Amino acid sequence: MSASAVMKVLMVFLLLGQAASAFEKCKTQTGFDIAVCKSHMCTDCTLEWCCEACQKRQKTNPDCRCEDWPEARKSYSAEGFSCKGRFGDKGDYAKEDA
């Protein structure tokens, strides 16, 4: 196999890999981006009300995710969830888990 053929095969594999990991927008992506991905309520607020409201928004848009989330994070409450372990007996002003 010539060097040119090897390069072509490598390029095909690279392009296939990029296509497989490309971000796919959902039907309501624009609204989801505004309400969840870029809002203070779902990115910085750690009050219980904020977290519950964002979880509800995700539940009504189950196929949506933020483009800047890691590939492994499929929903608002998945890995990287800012409110995890902060409510119940601990309250809104609880310290983060160590």
GROMACS .gro file of C-alpha atoms in nm, residues 22-34 36-37 57-58 60-67 69 74:
model
   27
   22ALA     CA    1  -2.054   1.612   1.660
   23PHE     CA    2  -2.308   1.793   1.878
   24GLU     CA    3  -2.669   1.732   1.774
   25LYS     CA    4  -2.924   2.005   1.842
   26CYS     CA    5  -3.270   1.914   1.968
   27LYS     CA    6  -3.595   2.067   1.835
   28THR     CA    7  -3.609   2.326   2.114
   29GLN     CA    8  -3.234   2.391   2.139
   30THR     CA    9  -3.255   2.771   2.123
   31GLY     CA   10  -3.498   2.792   2.416
   32PHE     CA   11  -3.307   2.525   2.610
   33ASP     CA   12  -2.982   2.718   2.561
   34ILE     CA   13  -3.143   3.036   2.697
   36VAL     CA   14  -3.063   2.611   3.094
   37CYS     CA   15  -2.723   2.643   2.928
   57ARG     CA   16  -3.691   2.207   3.224
   58GLN     CA   17  -3.467   1.910   3.138
   60THR     CA   18  -3.972   1.859   2.947
   61ASN     CA   19  -3.681   1.855   2.697
   62PRO     CA   20  -3.529   1.508   2.748
   63ASP     CA   21  -3.338   1.504   2.419
   64CYS     CA   22  -3.170   1.842   2.479
   65ARG     CA   23  -2.826   1.901   2.625
   66CYS     CA   24  -2.586   2.194   2.636
   67GLU     CA   25  -2.316   2.200   2.372
   69TRP     CA   26  -2.124   1.983   2.850
   74LYS     CA   27  -2.641   1.363   2.897
   0.00000   0.00000   0.00000
